[in-house]
XYZ file of C-alpha atoms in Angstrom:
593
model
C 172.438 -26.258 16.978
C 172.682 -22.456 17.116
C 171.162 -20.870 20.317
C 167.936 -19.841 18.433
C 167.513 -23.500 17.364
C 168.220 -24.824 20.818
C 165.517 -22.253 22.254
C 162.905 -23.561 19.816
C 163.576 -27.316 20.868
C 163.486 -26.088 24.634
C 160.011 -24.394 24.021
C 158.787 -27.541 22.380
C 160.067 -29.698 25.055
C 158.588 -27.376 27.662
C 155.200 -27.925 26.479
C 154.531 -24.555 24.739
C 151.472 -24.875 22.472
C 151.029 -21.237 21.398
C 153.906 -18.726 20.218
C 153.758 -15.696 18.663
C 156.520 -13.126 17.504
C 157.699 -10.492 15.241
C 160.907 -11.172 13.169
C 163.683 -9.210 14.252
C 167.549 -9.909 14.101
C 168.926 -11.761 16.257
C 165.528 -13.476 17.283
C 163.985 -14.340 14.032
C 165.084 -18.091 13.678
C 163.616 -19.008 16.934
C 159.848 -18.744 15.578
C 160.955 -20.148 12.315
C 162.304 -23.228 13.887
C 159.481 -23.548 16.508
C 156.802 -23.615 13.730
C 158.380 -26.970 12.519
C 157.258 -28.737 15.586
C 154.121 -30.630 15.701
C 151.556 -29.643 18.283
C 152.869 -26.019 18.603
C 150.662 -23.172 17.175
C 153.066 -20.474 15.906
C 152.218 -17.243 14.185
C 154.003 -14.113 12.926
C 152.215 -11.191 14.671
C 152.168 -7.633 13.105
C 154.080 -6.199 15.883
C 155.405 -7.371 19.296
C 152.823 -5.718 21.431
C 150.294 -7.824 19.302
C 152.305 -10.946 19.787
C 152.850 -10.815 23.509
C 148.848 -10.055 23.941
C 148.341 -13.210 22.115
C 150.795 -15.178 24.393
C 149.093 -13.548 27.486
C 145.735 -14.713 25.978
C 146.949 -18.235 25.613
C 148.375 -18.339 29.188
C 145.087 -16.897 30.689
C 143.352 -20.194 28.862
C 145.962 -22.364 30.574
C 148.285 -23.103 27.776
C 152.032 -22.612 28.177
C 152.849 -19.566 25.793
C 155.913 -17.949 24.348
C 156.632 -14.574 22.817
C 159.759 -13.610 21.134
C 161.122 -10.423 19.982
C 164.280 -8.426 19.575
C 165.256 -5.928 22.210
C 163.684 -2.845 20.565
C 160.585 -4.981 20.119
C 160.098 -4.948 23.982
C 159.679 -1.102 23.815
C 156.753 -1.810 21.549
C 155.484 -4.669 23.741
C 156.149 -2.652 27.218
C 152.489 -1.731 27.651
C 151.137 -5.281 28.149
C 154.380 -6.389 29.645
C 154.117 -4.143 32.654
C 150.534 -4.977 33.424
C 150.860 -8.745 32.962
C 153.429 -8.420 35.670
C 150.501 -7.666 37.870
C 147.844 -10.047 36.526
C 150.277 -13.165 36.520
C 149.646 -16.108 34.477
C 147.854 -19.483 34.380
C 149.883 -21.502 31.849
C 153.524 -20.635 31.997
C 154.458 -17.386 30.048
C 158.091 -16.579 28.959
C 158.947 -13.463 26.887
C 162.238 -13.637 25.097
C 164.133 -10.492 24.363
C 167.056 -10.810 22.118
C 169.575 -7.923 22.788
C 172.003 -6.741 20.165
C 175.181 -5.398 21.567
C 177.321 -3.860 18.864
C 174.225 -3.040 16.882
C 174.917 -5.644 14.209
C 171.366 -5.066 13.000
C 169.703 -2.506 15.095
C 169.041 1.214 15.671
C 170.425 1.100 19.251
C 171.854 -1.293 21.747
C 169.659 -1.016 24.617
C 170.194 -3.368 27.659
C 167.006 -5.057 28.449
C 168.056 -6.279 31.856
C 166.559 -2.835 32.964
C 163.238 -4.091 31.795
C 163.180 -6.900 34.476
C 163.901 -4.260 37.144
C 161.343 -1.718 36.049
C 158.560 -4.394 35.345
C 159.238 -6.241 38.537
C 159.791 -9.476 36.615
C 162.300 -12.296 37.080
C 164.933 -12.716 34.261
C 166.903 -15.826 33.306
C 170.080 -15.299 31.055
C 172.113 -18.282 29.574
C 175.477 -18.285 28.311
C 175.336 -20.713 25.404
C 172.924 -22.865 23.461
C 173.029 -25.978 25.782
C 172.365 -23.703 28.887
C 169.665 -21.899 26.937
C 167.606 -25.003 26.263
C 167.668 -26.196 29.927
C 167.137 -22.819 31.357
C 164.148 -21.927 29.050
C 162.396 -25.065 30.347
C 163.236 -24.068 33.819
C 161.701 -20.573 33.106
C 158.288 -22.079 32.222
C 158.169 -23.997 35.489
C 159.200 -20.902 37.438
C 156.466 -18.916 35.686
C 153.756 -21.259 36.768
C 155.323 -21.887 40.385
C 155.417 -18.178 41.099
C 152.473 -16.838 38.913
C 154.652 -14.601 36.999
C 155.667 -13.969 33.441
C 159.615 -14.631 33.055
C 161.954 -12.528 30.966
C 164.450 -14.567 28.861
C 167.367 -12.595 27.698
C 169.628 -13.731 24.976
C 172.200 -11.563 23.186
C 173.311 -11.779 19.364
C 176.345 -13.981 20.342
C 174.140 -16.529 22.114
C 171.347 -16.670 19.529
C 173.785 -17.391 16.734
C 176.856 -19.534 18.279
C 176.676 -23.316 17.613
C 176.905 -25.762 20.457
C 176.315 -29.400 20.995
C 173.142 -30.618 22.597
C 170.593 -33.374 22.393
C 166.992 -34.136 22.839
C 165.819 -33.668 26.457
C 162.775 -34.693 28.470
C 159.290 -33.392 27.629
C 157.556 -31.376 30.472
C 153.869 -30.540 30.910
C 152.046 -27.539 32.375
C 150.475 -27.992 35.664
C 147.661 -25.822 34.438
C 144.636 -27.331 32.518
C 143.380 -25.551 29.447
C 139.726 -23.997 29.689
C 138.054 -20.858 30.348
C 138.494 -19.921 34.080
C 137.200 -16.643 35.268
C 139.309 -14.790 37.709
C 138.319 -11.050 37.393
C 140.038 -9.892 40.604
C 143.380 -11.336 39.299
C 143.194 -10.291 35.535
C 140.754 -7.295 35.350
C 143.140 -4.476 36.228
C 140.821 -1.990 37.245
C 142.416 0.270 39.881
C 140.978 -1.543 43.075
C 142.207 -4.661 41.597
C 145.461 -3.479 40.468
C 146.281 -2.051 43.901
C 145.674 -5.551 45.363
C 148.025 -7.149 42.782
C 150.740 -4.596 43.418
C 151.118 -6.014 46.937
C 151.417 -9.526 45.558
C 153.809 -8.445 43.093
C 156.154 -7.374 45.914
C 155.561 -10.540 47.826
C 156.429 -12.513 44.669
C 159.544 -10.505 44.271
C 160.710 -11.450 47.714
C 160.005 -15.094 47.199
C 162.004 -14.984 43.931
C 164.844 -13.289 45.805
C 165.107 -16.442 47.970
C 165.081 -18.685 44.716
C 167.981 -16.502 43.525
C 169.890 -17.048 46.910
C 169.291 -20.939 46.856
C 168.665 -22.157 43.255
C 171.512 -23.234 41.052
C 170.548 -20.549 38.543
C 173.278 -18.596 40.409
C 176.507 -20.757 41.475
C 180.149 -20.166 42.536
C 182.666 -21.812 40.587
C 185.576 -21.865 43.044
C 189.152 -21.091 42.126
C 191.952 -18.694 42.806
C 190.481 -16.176 45.204
C 192.948 -13.367 44.244
C 190.520 -11.950 41.821
C 186.789 -12.846 42.056
C 184.458 -12.309 38.992
C 180.560 -11.858 39.048
C 179.164 -12.191 35.583
C 176.488 -13.573 33.293
C 175.322 -14.137 30.010
C 177.842 -14.617 27.152
C 180.338 -12.449 29.507
C 180.623 -15.408 31.741
C 182.395 -17.289 28.637
C 184.908 -14.640 28.065
C 185.761 -14.375 31.870
C 186.345 -18.073 31.815
C 188.746 -18.016 28.712
C 190.458 -15.002 30.049
C 190.848 -16.075 33.687
C 190.357 -19.787 33.914
C 191.969 -20.069 37.275
C 189.737 -17.438 38.955
C 186.741 -17.822 41.257
C 183.356 -16.948 39.487
C 179.899 -16.190 40.570
C 177.801 -17.143 37.495
C 174.408 -15.364 37.551
C 172.049 -17.200 35.481
C 169.269 -15.127 36.924
C 169.859 -11.514 36.289
C 166.890 -10.359 38.258
C 166.141 -10.358 41.331
C 169.789 -10.595 42.553
C 170.982 -12.863 45.581
C 172.328 -10.232 47.792
C 173.494 -12.740 50.517
C 175.212 -14.947 48.002
C 176.857 -11.809 46.459
C 178.154 -10.404 49.662
C 179.450 -13.645 50.793
C 181.208 -14.205 47.470
C 182.793 -10.482 47.552
C 184.164 -11.284 51.183
C 185.762 -14.465 49.842
C 188.050 -12.786 47.227
C 190.593 -10.160 47.446
C 189.452 -8.114 44.725
C 186.049 -8.167 42.922
C 185.372 -7.619 39.294
C 181.881 -7.433 37.727
C 181.975 -8.102 34.042
C 178.907 -7.559 31.884
C 178.071 -6.332 28.364
C 176.330 -2.759 27.926
C 174.962 -1.147 31.116
C 176.486 -1.444 34.430
C 173.327 -3.206 35.580
C 174.856 -5.626 37.968
C 177.678 -3.242 38.928
C 174.959 -0.536 40.286
C 172.775 -2.917 42.079
C 175.921 -4.657 43.644
C 177.401 -1.239 44.709
C 174.033 -0.355 46.215
C 174.543 -3.381 48.400
C 177.515 -1.734 49.863
C 179.844 -3.930 47.916
C 183.058 -2.459 46.424
C 183.930 -3.785 43.049
C 185.496 -2.779 39.664
C 183.058 -2.561 36.679
C 182.659 -0.086 33.950
C 185.773 1.867 35.451
C 187.536 -1.046 33.309
C 185.163 -2.850 31.008
C 183.706 -0.919 28.045
C 180.030 -0.059 28.317
C 179.606 -0.097 24.409
C 179.503 -2.815 21.875
C 180.230 -6.648 22.364
C 182.872 -7.845 24.761
C 185.344 -10.739 23.774
C 187.958 -12.545 25.617
C 190.788 -10.201 24.685
C 188.805 -6.932 25.610
C 188.113 -8.708 29.050
C 191.786 -9.784 29.731
C 193.231 -6.420 28.522
C 190.954 -4.390 30.555
C 191.583 -6.167 33.842
C 195.176 -7.367 33.299
C 196.708 -5.442 30.548
C 200.277 -6.732 31.286
C 199.302 -10.282 30.869
C 197.250 -9.929 27.824
C 198.679 -11.656 24.704
C 199.668 -9.714 21.688
C 197.283 -10.452 18.947
C 198.224 -10.251 15.247
C 196.567 -7.393 13.421
C 193.343 -8.198 11.412
C 193.649 -8.855 7.814
C 192.728 -6.018 5.617
C 189.688 -6.789 3.796
C 188.165 -5.184 0.714
C 185.336 -2.628 1.543
C 181.937 -3.875 0.958
C 179.623 -0.828 1.606
C 175.910 -1.915 2.292
C 173.742 -1.658 -0.586
C 170.321 -2.514 -1.883
C 170.236 -5.661 -4.166
C 170.399 -5.477 -7.978
C 166.939 -5.306 -9.276
C 165.578 -3.959 -5.705
C 162.258 -2.405 -6.447
C 163.054 0.293 -3.787
C 165.845 1.683 -5.904
C 163.247 3.207 -8.437
C 161.349 4.975 -5.737
C 164.468 6.473 -4.159
C 166.070 7.422 -7.460
C 162.951 9.548 -8.142
C 162.932 10.904 -4.696
C 166.753 11.821 -4.927
C 166.013 13.966 -7.907
C 163.426 16.042 -5.831
C 165.853 18.224 -4.340
C 163.321 20.420 -2.373
C 161.797 17.662 -0.226
C 162.289 15.941 3.044
C 162.129 12.236 3.060
C 161.146 10.730 6.581
C 162.445 7.171 6.440
C 161.582 3.848 8.618
C 163.291 0.639 9.613
C 163.910 -1.978 6.784
C 166.398 -2.845 4.061
C 165.059 0.342 2.330
C 166.825 2.380 4.997
C 169.733 1.934 2.798
C 168.047 4.528 0.474
C 169.925 7.099 2.685
C 173.282 5.906 1.224
C 175.091 7.496 -1.646
C 174.578 7.820 -4.511
C 170.830 8.118 -3.865
C 171.007 9.964 -0.598
C 167.224 9.981 -0.392
C 166.352 9.531 3.054
C 166.747 12.402 5.720
C 165.455 10.658 8.927
C 164.949 7.122 10.492
C 164.109 6.766 14.033
C 161.933 3.625 14.734
C 159.430 1.309 13.335
C 156.387 3.226 12.123
C 157.861 6.714 12.971
C 158.181 7.865 9.282
C 154.446 8.546 8.871
C 154.100 10.512 12.123
C 157.437 12.500 11.889
C 156.578 13.510 8.513
C 153.103 14.703 9.962
C 154.661 16.481 12.964
C 156.943 18.282 10.442
C 153.948 19.219 8.386
C 152.262 20.870 11.504
C 155.385 22.737 12.457
C 156.233 24.074 8.949
C 152.831 25.025 7.828
C 152.544 26.353 4.232
C 156.354 26.173 3.996
C 155.960 22.147 4.178
C 153.246 21.847 1.552
C 154.332 19.663 -1.252
C 157.778 18.937 0.397
C 157.117 16.004 3.056
C 157.271 12.484 1.895
C 157.375 9.462 4.302
C 158.416 6.014 3.192
C 157.670 2.696 4.867
C 157.629 -0.948 4.025
C 154.585 -3.080 3.889
C 155.483 -5.107 6.939
C 156.481 -2.069 8.943
C 153.252 -0.199 7.677
C 151.422 -3.136 9.246
C 153.556 -3.093 12.438
C 152.824 0.412 13.625
C 152.519 2.638 10.525
C 148.742 2.126 10.177
C 148.084 4.230 13.413
C 150.449 6.869 12.119
C 148.279 7.051 8.832
C 145.100 7.241 10.746
C 146.340 10.154 12.902
C 147.609 11.936 9.804
C 144.220 11.638 8.086
C 142.381 12.578 11.001
C 144.530 15.658 11.762
C 144.322 16.918 8.307
C 147.945 16.108 7.171
C 149.244 17.406 3.872
C 152.082 14.908 3.447
C 152.612 11.829 1.007
C 153.161 8.345 2.220
C 155.068 5.960 -0.002
C 154.406 2.325 1.018
C 157.042 0.226 -0.282
C 155.258 -3.000 -0.790
C 157.778 -5.828 -1.745
C 155.280 -8.549 -0.551
C 157.491 -9.701 2.182
C 159.274 -8.626 5.356
C 162.520 -8.689 3.441
C 165.257 -7.346 6.008
C 164.986 -10.192 8.519
C 165.113 -12.948 5.836
C 161.833 -12.864 4.130
C 159.167 -13.659 6.735
C 155.363 -13.471 5.804
C 153.313 -10.643 7.253
C 149.574 -9.951 7.183
C 149.974 -8.228 3.637
C 151.974 -11.186 2.086
C 148.893 -13.782 1.729
C 150.949 -16.420 3.572
C 151.314 -17.518 7.210
C 154.388 -18.437 8.906
C 154.414 -21.934 7.549
C 154.000 -20.627 3.812
C 150.352 -21.654 3.643
C 147.730 -19.405 1.883
C 146.358 -16.799 4.439
C 144.130 -13.695 4.222
C 146.078 -10.690 2.984
C 145.433 -7.144 3.673
C 144.331 -5.123 0.669
C 146.439 -2.016 1.245
C 144.643 0.243 -1.077
C 141.300 -0.417 0.410
C 142.710 0.138 3.811
C 144.105 3.260 3.068
C 140.830 4.522 1.556
C 138.888 3.110 4.558
C 140.883 5.373 7.001
C 140.257 8.453 4.975
C 142.692 8.800 2.240
C 141.181 9.937 -0.864
C 144.171 9.757 -3.356
C 145.689 6.329 -3.332
C 147.723 5.381 -6.454
C 149.700 2.112 -6.905
C 152.882 2.206 -9.197
C 155.300 -0.149 -10.559
C 158.771 1.152 -9.085
C 160.689 -0.405 -12.011
C 158.910 2.022 -14.280
C 160.889 5.175 -13.414
C 158.701 7.503 -15.351
C 155.358 6.248 -13.947
C 156.893 6.316 -10.625
C 158.101 9.898 -10.927
C 154.711 11.056 -12.276
C 152.835 9.484 -9.298
C 155.012 11.187 -6.727
C 154.761 14.516 -8.527
C 150.872 14.153 -8.613
C 150.774 13.205 -4.822
C 152.879 16.084 -3.807
C 150.924 18.577 -5.880
C 147.755 17.553 -3.753
C 146.784 19.819 -0.896
C 145.692 16.648 1.307
C 147.109 13.297 2.630
C 148.069 11.141 -0.328
C 149.218 7.398 -0.437
C 151.608 6.133 -3.256
C 151.911 2.292 -2.956
C 155.105 1.094 -4.871
C 154.505 -2.553 -5.561
C 156.990 -4.919 -6.871
C 158.257 -8.167 -5.265
C 161.679 -8.590 -3.698
C 164.224 -9.925 -6.172
C 165.366 -12.453 -3.491
C 162.182 -14.448 -3.266
C 162.427 -17.749 -4.573
C 159.750 -17.507 -7.102
C 161.527 -14.199 -8.444
C 165.089 -15.286 -8.086
C 164.617 -18.570 -9.557
C 162.231 -17.531 -12.459
C 164.003 -17.218 -15.917
C 164.995 -13.647 -16.609
C 166.856 -11.901 -19.396
C 169.445 -9.577 -17.907
C 170.639 -6.358 -19.482
C 173.896 -5.844 -21.128
C 176.042 -2.856 -22.152
C 176.915 -1.780 -25.411
C 179.946 0.223 -24.323
C 180.751 1.834 -27.704
C 177.519 3.600 -27.406
C 178.142 4.622 -23.616
C 178.560 8.613 -23.608
C 179.892 8.561 -19.865
C 176.749 10.556 -18.643
C 176.572 8.340 -15.380
C 172.893 8.205 -15.384
C 172.762 4.629 -14.804
C 175.531 4.633 -12.308
C 173.608 7.152 -10.069
C 171.137 4.429 -9.487
C 173.615 2.829 -7.232
C 172.881 -0.714 -8.716
C 175.765 -2.992 -7.636
C 175.439 -4.782 -10.958
C 176.661 -1.545 -12.604
C 180.413 -0.568 -12.400
C 182.204 2.437 -13.688
C 185.677 2.477 -15.352
C 187.827 5.663 -15.417
C 189.654 6.588 -18.582
C 192.210 9.097 -19.631
C 191.394 11.616 -22.484
C 193.975 9.457 -24.587
C 192.085 6.045 -23.890
C 188.796 7.968 -24.687
C 190.005 8.930 -28.220
C 191.410 5.382 -28.767
C 188.039 3.811 -27.875
C 186.323 6.236 -30.177
C 184.705 8.369 -27.490
C 184.807 12.063 -27.234
C 188.113 13.353 -25.771
C 186.391 14.865 -22.749
C 184.648 11.479 -21.713
C 185.880 10.354 -18.286
C 184.820 6.726 -18.440
C 182.078 4.285 -19.382
C 179.664 2.004 -17.484
C 179.417 -1.758 -17.611
C 176.697 -4.103 -16.589
C 177.620 -7.393 -14.758
C 175.179 -9.772 -16.374
C 175.491 -12.282 -13.691
C 174.450 -10.013 -11.115
C 171.764 -8.092 -13.190
C 168.030 -9.150 -12.280
C 166.653 -7.504 -15.391
C 164.539 -4.863 -13.750
C 165.184 -2.290 -16.531
C 165.567 0.814 -14.251
C 168.912 1.707 -15.752
C 167.924 1.070 -19.331
C 164.973 3.693 -18.838
C 167.617 6.181 -17.879
C 169.940 5.538 -20.769
C 169.506 8.153 -23.750
C 172.220 6.581 -25.782
C 170.934 2.949 -26.349
C 174.027 1.727 -24.616
C 171.822 -0.682 -22.254
C 169.695 -3.317 -23.867
C 168.317 -6.814 -23.114
C 170.993 -9.373 -23.600
C 170.950 -10.551 -27.164
C 168.772 -7.590 -28.524
């Protein structure tokens, strides 16, 4: 099983009955797998804050509850997270954060161990799938025993690596489901919150004793010439690089066992702290007055591996590795037939506009040859950034500011931005790229899809009605594969002196019902190609360009100055027709026509 599959099984065996999350690499497969277990209610939430609040509600009712999200999702959920630290729980509550060192699929590589410190919450951190399975079950029991949510941190490598494990024992919550009123505990008015603040400190002191005595943190004896303090996947790298060394493995990242750390430090000649990303352990260990090496040797950016750890600490003994093989370049690109391409192609032709982008596969619209996105910060920020620019630019910004956002991201945190823009009289254009799915993370359903996490029919948001309900007067829906229609809709919206919304609606070409449906691809009549490159400028991976010399051009019957010709790969072509609409020379036609 992968780490994510192991964690889903662990949640089931831990007795979780309510789980909510928002898809985000590397955490997405946890909820997808957990939804297959009987007796566990699972749902995709529109964003991480909502997902955590659902889990908090279930916990208040006495159920064991689980919330999953990627690292940046914790930023969205931070508001309820910091306060549920004060209220505590009834049923066990675990919040999983999946951090992404190296930014394989993320906009930053923040280290969420810092959230445990800031929110005053215990954090457990496994190194591999089998440990993740057992540690997650322990996390729920820790949560109920100490009346606290527990943060559970994994990283990309733990989430996706495979390990051998088997079914385990089923555990039950000590809480009983039912309505139980406890306003002094869970109504966070200032008077109640001040009392709970004291309890939080008492709880952290008790958890520190757990960190000192429990097997979460354990010493693995060995050669004391070098001692290592480590945790998470970095523990595996240390064990592979220095198998003979003594190691203090921290399964509980916070709070830290100060007595145990000091005793361990005194038992070794030289102490090294090995951890990915921030010097979280190193700073707190040095604050204890313990001397150690850490980020003076170990990189503080990207993923570690065995070679990096060995080379950083003992470069003379590091083995010489063979150079990586040269691989052909595979630049990221939107799929052949992607509906977003039609919108970005039109935007790329509007040279005097600024396009504020958002998080999703459509972010690839910033790449050449489209180069049609000018900013991208975080989920939902496209709408508000365009609005802010409009207020800063005044009349200079009229007709020049466009924000683009996917349907899932719009529901995530874009709706509030649109409400703000309408309320504060914005003069921008919002393009909602509605491909009927959360595509980038692997086609998860969302509140606009019409299906729930199990693929069953569900209520779907009417995006047009929603936009009108918050005050947008001009809402137009277009088929992005119709280049001319899309262009006209964008021009009309930009010409208005008010907030306008264009909904670009066409399904993702990777949806099974689209991918498996019969379609007639386009083919190239190369003898008609004039070498204008209009189709190539779409950036479709199904279209390739062949350079030719003037002599070859003449030999093929082209004009001598023609530099090349375009060819469609019919296997890749999904038959969207965007390229055919741009060809003025009848060189692109449906196959067989």
